[in-house]
PDB file of C-alpha atoms in Angstrom:
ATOM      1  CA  UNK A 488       0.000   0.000   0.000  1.00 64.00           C
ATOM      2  CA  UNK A 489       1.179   3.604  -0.745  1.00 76.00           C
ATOM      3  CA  UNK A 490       1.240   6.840   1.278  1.00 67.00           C
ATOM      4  CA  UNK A 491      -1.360   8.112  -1.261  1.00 63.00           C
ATOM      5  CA  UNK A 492      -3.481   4.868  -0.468  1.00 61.00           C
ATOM      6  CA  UNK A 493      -3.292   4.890   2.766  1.00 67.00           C
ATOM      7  CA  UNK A 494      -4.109   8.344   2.866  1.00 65.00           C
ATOM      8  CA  UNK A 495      -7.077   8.114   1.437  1.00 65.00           C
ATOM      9  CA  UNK A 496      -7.592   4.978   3.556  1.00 70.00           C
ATOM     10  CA  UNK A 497      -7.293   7.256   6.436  1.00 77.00           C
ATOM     11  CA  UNK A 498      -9.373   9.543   5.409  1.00 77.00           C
ATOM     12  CA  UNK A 499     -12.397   7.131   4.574  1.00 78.00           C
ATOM     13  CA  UNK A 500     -11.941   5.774   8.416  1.00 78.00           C
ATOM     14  CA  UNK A 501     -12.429   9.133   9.416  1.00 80.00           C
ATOM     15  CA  UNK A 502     -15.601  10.119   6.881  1.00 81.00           C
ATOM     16  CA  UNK A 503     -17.647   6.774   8.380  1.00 82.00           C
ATOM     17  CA  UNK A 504     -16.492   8.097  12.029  1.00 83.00           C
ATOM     18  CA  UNK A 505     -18.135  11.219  11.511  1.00 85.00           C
ATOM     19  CA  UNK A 506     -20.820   9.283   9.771  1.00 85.00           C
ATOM     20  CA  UNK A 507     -21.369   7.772  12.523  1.00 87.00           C
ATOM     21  CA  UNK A 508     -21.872  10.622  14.951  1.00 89.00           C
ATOM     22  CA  UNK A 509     -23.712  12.382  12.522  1.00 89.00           C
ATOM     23  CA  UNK A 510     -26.341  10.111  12.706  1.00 88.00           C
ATOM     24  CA  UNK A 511     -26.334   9.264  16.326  1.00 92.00           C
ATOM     25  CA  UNK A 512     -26.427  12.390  17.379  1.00 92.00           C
ATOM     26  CA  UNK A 513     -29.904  13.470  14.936  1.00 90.00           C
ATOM     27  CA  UNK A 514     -30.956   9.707  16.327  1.00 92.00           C
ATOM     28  CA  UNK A 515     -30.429  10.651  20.020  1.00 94.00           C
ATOM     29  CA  UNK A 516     -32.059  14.324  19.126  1.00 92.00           C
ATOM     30  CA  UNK A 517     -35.052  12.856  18.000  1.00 91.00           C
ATOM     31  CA  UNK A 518     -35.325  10.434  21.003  1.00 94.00           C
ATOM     32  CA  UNK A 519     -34.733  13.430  23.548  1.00 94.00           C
ATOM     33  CA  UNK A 520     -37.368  15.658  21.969  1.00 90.00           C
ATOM     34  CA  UNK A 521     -39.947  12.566  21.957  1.00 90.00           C
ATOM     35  CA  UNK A 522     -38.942  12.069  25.768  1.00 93.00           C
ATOM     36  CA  UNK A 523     -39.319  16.055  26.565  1.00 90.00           C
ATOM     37  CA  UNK A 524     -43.243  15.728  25.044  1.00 87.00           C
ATOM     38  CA  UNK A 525     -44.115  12.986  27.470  1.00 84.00           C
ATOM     39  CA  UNK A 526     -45.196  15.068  30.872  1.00 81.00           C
ATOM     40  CA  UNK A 527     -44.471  12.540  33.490  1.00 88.00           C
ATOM     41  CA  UNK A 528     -41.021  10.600  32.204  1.00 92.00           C
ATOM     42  CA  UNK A 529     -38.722   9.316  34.851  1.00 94.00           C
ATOM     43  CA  UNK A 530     -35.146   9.917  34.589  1.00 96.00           C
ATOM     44  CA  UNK A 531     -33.978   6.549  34.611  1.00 96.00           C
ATOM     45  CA  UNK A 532     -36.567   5.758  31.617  1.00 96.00           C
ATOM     46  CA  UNK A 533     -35.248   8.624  29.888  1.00 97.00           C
ATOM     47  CA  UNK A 534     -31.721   7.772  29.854  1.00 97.00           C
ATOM     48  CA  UNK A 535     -32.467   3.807  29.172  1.00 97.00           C
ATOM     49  CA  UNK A 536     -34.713   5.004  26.174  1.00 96.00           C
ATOM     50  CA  UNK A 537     -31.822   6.808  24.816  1.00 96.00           C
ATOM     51  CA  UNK A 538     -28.941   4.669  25.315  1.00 95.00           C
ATOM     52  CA  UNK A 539     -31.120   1.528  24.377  1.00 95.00           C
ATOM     53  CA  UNK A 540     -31.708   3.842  20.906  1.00 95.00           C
ATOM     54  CA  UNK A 541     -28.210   4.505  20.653  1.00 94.00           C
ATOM     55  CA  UNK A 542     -27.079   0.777  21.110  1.00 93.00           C
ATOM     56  CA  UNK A 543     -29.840  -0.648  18.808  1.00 94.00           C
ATOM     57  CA  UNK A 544     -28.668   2.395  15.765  1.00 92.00           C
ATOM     58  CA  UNK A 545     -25.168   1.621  15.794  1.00 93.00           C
ATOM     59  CA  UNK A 546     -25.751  -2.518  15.798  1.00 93.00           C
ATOM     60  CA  UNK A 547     -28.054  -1.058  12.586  1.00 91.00           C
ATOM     61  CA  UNK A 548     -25.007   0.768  11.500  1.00 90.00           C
ATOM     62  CA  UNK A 549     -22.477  -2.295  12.212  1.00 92.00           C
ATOM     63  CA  UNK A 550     -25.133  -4.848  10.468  1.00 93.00           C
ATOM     64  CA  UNK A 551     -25.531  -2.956   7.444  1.00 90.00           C
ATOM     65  CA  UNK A 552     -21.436  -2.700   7.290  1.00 89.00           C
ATOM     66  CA  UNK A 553     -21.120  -6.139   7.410  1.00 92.00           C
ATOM     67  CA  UNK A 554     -23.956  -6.475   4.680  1.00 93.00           C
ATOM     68  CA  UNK A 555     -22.499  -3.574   2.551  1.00 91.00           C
ATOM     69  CA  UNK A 556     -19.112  -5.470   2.988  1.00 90.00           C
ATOM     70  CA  UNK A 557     -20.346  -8.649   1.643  1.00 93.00           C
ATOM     71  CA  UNK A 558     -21.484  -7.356  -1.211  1.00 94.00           C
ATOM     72  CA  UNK A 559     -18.687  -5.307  -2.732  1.00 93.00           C
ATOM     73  CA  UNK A 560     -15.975  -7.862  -2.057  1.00 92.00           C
ATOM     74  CA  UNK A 561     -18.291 -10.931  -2.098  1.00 94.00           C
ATOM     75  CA  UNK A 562     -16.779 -12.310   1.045  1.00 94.00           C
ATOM     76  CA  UNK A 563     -16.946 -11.742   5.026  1.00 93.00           C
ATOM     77  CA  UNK A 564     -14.780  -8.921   6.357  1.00 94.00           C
ATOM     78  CA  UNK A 565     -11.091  -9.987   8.026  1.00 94.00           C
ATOM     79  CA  UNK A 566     -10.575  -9.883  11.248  1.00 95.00           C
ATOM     80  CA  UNK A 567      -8.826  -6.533  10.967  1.00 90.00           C
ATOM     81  CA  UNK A 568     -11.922  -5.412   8.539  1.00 90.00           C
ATOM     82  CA  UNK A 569     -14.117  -6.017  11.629  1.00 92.00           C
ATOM     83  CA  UNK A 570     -11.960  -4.208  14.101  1.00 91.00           C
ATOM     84  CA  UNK A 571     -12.347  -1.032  12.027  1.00 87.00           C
ATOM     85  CA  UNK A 572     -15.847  -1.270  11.707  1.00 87.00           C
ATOM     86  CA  UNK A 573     -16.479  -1.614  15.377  1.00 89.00           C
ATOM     87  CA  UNK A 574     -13.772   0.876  15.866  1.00 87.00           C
ATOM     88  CA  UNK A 575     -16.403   3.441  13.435  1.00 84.00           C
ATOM     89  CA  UNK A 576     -19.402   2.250  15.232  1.00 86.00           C
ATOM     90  CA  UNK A 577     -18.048   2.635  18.959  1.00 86.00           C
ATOM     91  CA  UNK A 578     -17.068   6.654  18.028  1.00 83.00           C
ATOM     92  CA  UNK A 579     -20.545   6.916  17.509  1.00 84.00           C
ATOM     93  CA  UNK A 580     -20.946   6.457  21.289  1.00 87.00           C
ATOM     94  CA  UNK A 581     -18.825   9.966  22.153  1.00 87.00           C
ATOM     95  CA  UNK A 582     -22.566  11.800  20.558  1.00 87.00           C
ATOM     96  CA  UNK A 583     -24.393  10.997  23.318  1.00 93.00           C
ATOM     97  CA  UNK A 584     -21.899  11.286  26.548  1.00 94.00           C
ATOM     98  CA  UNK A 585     -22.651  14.767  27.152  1.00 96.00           C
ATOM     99  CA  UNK A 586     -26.703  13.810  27.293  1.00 97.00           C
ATOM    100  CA  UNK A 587     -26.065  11.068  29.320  1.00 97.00           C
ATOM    101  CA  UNK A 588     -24.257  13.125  32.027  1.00 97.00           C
ATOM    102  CA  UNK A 589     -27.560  15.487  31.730  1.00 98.00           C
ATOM    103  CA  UNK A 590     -29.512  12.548  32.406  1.00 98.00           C
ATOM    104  CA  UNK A 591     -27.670  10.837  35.502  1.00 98.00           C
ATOM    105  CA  UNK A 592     -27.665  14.450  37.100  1.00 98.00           C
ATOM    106  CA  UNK A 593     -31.536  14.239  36.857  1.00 98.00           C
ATOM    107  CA  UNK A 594     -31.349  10.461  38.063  1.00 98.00           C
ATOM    108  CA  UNK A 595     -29.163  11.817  40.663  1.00 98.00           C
ATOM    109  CA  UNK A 596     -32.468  14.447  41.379  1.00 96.00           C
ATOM    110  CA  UNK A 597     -29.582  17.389  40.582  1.00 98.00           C
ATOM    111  CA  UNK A 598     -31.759  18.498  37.997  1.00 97.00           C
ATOM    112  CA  UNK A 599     -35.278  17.993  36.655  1.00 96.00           C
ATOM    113  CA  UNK A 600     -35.639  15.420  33.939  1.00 97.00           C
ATOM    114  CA  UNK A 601     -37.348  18.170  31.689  1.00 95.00           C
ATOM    115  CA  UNK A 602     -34.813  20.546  32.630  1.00 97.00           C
ATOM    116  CA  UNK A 603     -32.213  17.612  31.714  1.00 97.00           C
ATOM    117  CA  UNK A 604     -33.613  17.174  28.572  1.00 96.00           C
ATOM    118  CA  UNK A 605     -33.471  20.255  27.586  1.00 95.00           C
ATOM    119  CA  UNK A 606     -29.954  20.538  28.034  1.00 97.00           C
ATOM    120  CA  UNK A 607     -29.367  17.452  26.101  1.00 97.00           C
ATOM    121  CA  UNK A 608     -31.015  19.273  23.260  1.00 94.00           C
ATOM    122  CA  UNK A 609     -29.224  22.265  23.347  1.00 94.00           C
ATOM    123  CA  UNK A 610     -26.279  19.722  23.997  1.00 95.00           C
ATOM    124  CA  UNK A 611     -27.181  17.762  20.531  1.00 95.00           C
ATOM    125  CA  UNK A 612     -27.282  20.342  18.591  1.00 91.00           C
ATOM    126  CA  UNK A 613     -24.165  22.062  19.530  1.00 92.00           C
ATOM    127  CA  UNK A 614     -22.455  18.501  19.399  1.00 92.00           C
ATOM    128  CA  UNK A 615     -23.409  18.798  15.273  1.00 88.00           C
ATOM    129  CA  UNK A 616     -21.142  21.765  15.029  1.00 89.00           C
ATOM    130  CA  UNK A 617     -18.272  20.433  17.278  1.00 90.00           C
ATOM    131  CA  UNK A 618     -18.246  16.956  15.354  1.00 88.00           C
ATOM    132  CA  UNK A 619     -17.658  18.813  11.999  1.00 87.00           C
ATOM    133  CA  UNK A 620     -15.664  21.190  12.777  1.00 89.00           C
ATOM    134  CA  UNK A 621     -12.248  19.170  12.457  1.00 85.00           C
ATOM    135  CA  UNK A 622     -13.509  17.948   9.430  1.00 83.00           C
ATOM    136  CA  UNK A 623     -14.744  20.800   7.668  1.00 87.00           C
ATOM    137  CA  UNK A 624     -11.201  22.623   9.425  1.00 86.00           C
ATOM    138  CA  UNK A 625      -9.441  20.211   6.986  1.00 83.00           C
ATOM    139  CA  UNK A 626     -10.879  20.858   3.961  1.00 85.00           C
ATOM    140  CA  UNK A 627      -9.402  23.955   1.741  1.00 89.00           C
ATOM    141  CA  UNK A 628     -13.693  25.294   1.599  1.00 89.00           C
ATOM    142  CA  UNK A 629     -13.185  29.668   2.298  1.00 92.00           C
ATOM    143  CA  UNK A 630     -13.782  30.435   5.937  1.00 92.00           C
ATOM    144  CA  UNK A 631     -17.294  31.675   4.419  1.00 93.00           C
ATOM    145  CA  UNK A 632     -17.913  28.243   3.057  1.00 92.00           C
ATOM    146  CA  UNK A 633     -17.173  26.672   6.325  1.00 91.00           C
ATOM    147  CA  UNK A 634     -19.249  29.101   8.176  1.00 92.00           C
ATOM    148  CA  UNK A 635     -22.079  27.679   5.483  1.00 93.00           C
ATOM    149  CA  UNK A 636     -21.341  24.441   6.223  1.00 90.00           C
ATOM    150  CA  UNK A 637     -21.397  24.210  10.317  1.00 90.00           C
ATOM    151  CA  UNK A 638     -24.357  26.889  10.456  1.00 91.00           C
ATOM    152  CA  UNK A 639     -26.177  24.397   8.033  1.00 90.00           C
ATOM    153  CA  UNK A 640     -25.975  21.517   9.952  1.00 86.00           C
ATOM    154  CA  UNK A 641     -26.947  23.650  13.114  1.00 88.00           C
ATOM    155  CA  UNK A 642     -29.876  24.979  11.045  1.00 90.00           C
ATOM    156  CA  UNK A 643     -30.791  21.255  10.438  1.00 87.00           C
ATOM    157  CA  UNK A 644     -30.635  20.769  14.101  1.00 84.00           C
ATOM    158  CA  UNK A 645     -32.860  23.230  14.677  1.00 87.00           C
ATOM    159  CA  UNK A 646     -34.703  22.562  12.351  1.00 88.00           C
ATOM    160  CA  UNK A 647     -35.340  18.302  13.445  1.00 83.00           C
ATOM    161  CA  UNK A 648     -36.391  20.681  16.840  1.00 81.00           C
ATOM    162  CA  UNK A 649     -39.102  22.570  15.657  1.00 84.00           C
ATOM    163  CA  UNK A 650     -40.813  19.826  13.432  1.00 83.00           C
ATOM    164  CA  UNK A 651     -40.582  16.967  16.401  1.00 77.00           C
ATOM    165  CA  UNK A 652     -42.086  20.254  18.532  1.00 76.00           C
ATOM    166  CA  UNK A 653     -44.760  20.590  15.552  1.00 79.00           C
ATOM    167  CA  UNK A 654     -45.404  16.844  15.693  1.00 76.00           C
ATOM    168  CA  UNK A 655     -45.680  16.387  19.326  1.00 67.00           C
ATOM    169  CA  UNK A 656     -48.638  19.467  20.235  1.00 68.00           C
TER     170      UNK A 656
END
């Protein structure tokens, strides 16, 4: 393998990384607002709604690796093959430590659930930006571009907000 190949190998390890948070963190936004329309949630519930949700999107995301995997190459993935997928998959899980913090300091009764959620939306959302920021820091897009870029995923955010709000009245 050359430098230029295993750049680029590099690089597509790090795209399906921050695939992977992408989507857990909109998955774990759209659990949290769904938990904040429910008036009497427990904390505990709360936080074993959204880690269960977590768990059961990135065995989705491993799954359909494995399928995608067998497909191209026509064969099942190497050992080493399989330690980079779970590798990508368990990054996922850094989307959703913030939120779970949130949540145990509302099972601790240090804050309200509701106010707890809350946080872990405001939480999510920011997490969008901070994910693809390195990325996007990498790229040679014009700071204006960039700007673009992270305000339109935040806008997204927002955005996943105000229809689950819509949805849930």
């Amino acid at each position: 393998m050359t430098a230029a190949d295993r750049d680029v190998d590099d690089r597509q390890v790090r795209a399906d990384r921050l695939k992977e948070r992408i989507y857990v963190t909109f998955t774990a936004l759209a659990v949290v607002l769904a938990l904040r329309a429910h008036q009497h949630i427990d904390a505990g519930r709360a936080l074993f709604t959204l880690l269960l949700t977590v768990a059961a999107t990135l065995s989705a995301v491993f799954t359909a690796d494995v399928v995608a995997h067998l497909v191209v190459h026509e064969r099942l993935p190497t050992r080493a093959e399989v330690a980079r997928a779970l590798h990508t998959v368990a990054g996922g899980l850094g989307a959703v430590a913030v939120p779970t913090v949130f949540l145990l300091l509302a099972v601790a009764e240090v804050w309200s659930v509701h106010a707890a959620l809350r946080a872990c939306t405001i939480a999510l959302i920011v997490a969008l930006v901070a994910i693809a920021y390195p990325a996007v820091r990498r790229t040679t897009l014009t700071t204006t571009q960039r700007v673009l870029v992270l305000g339109g995923e935040a806008a997204l955010g927002t955005a996943v907000v105000a229809l689950q709000t819509l949805a849930h009245r």
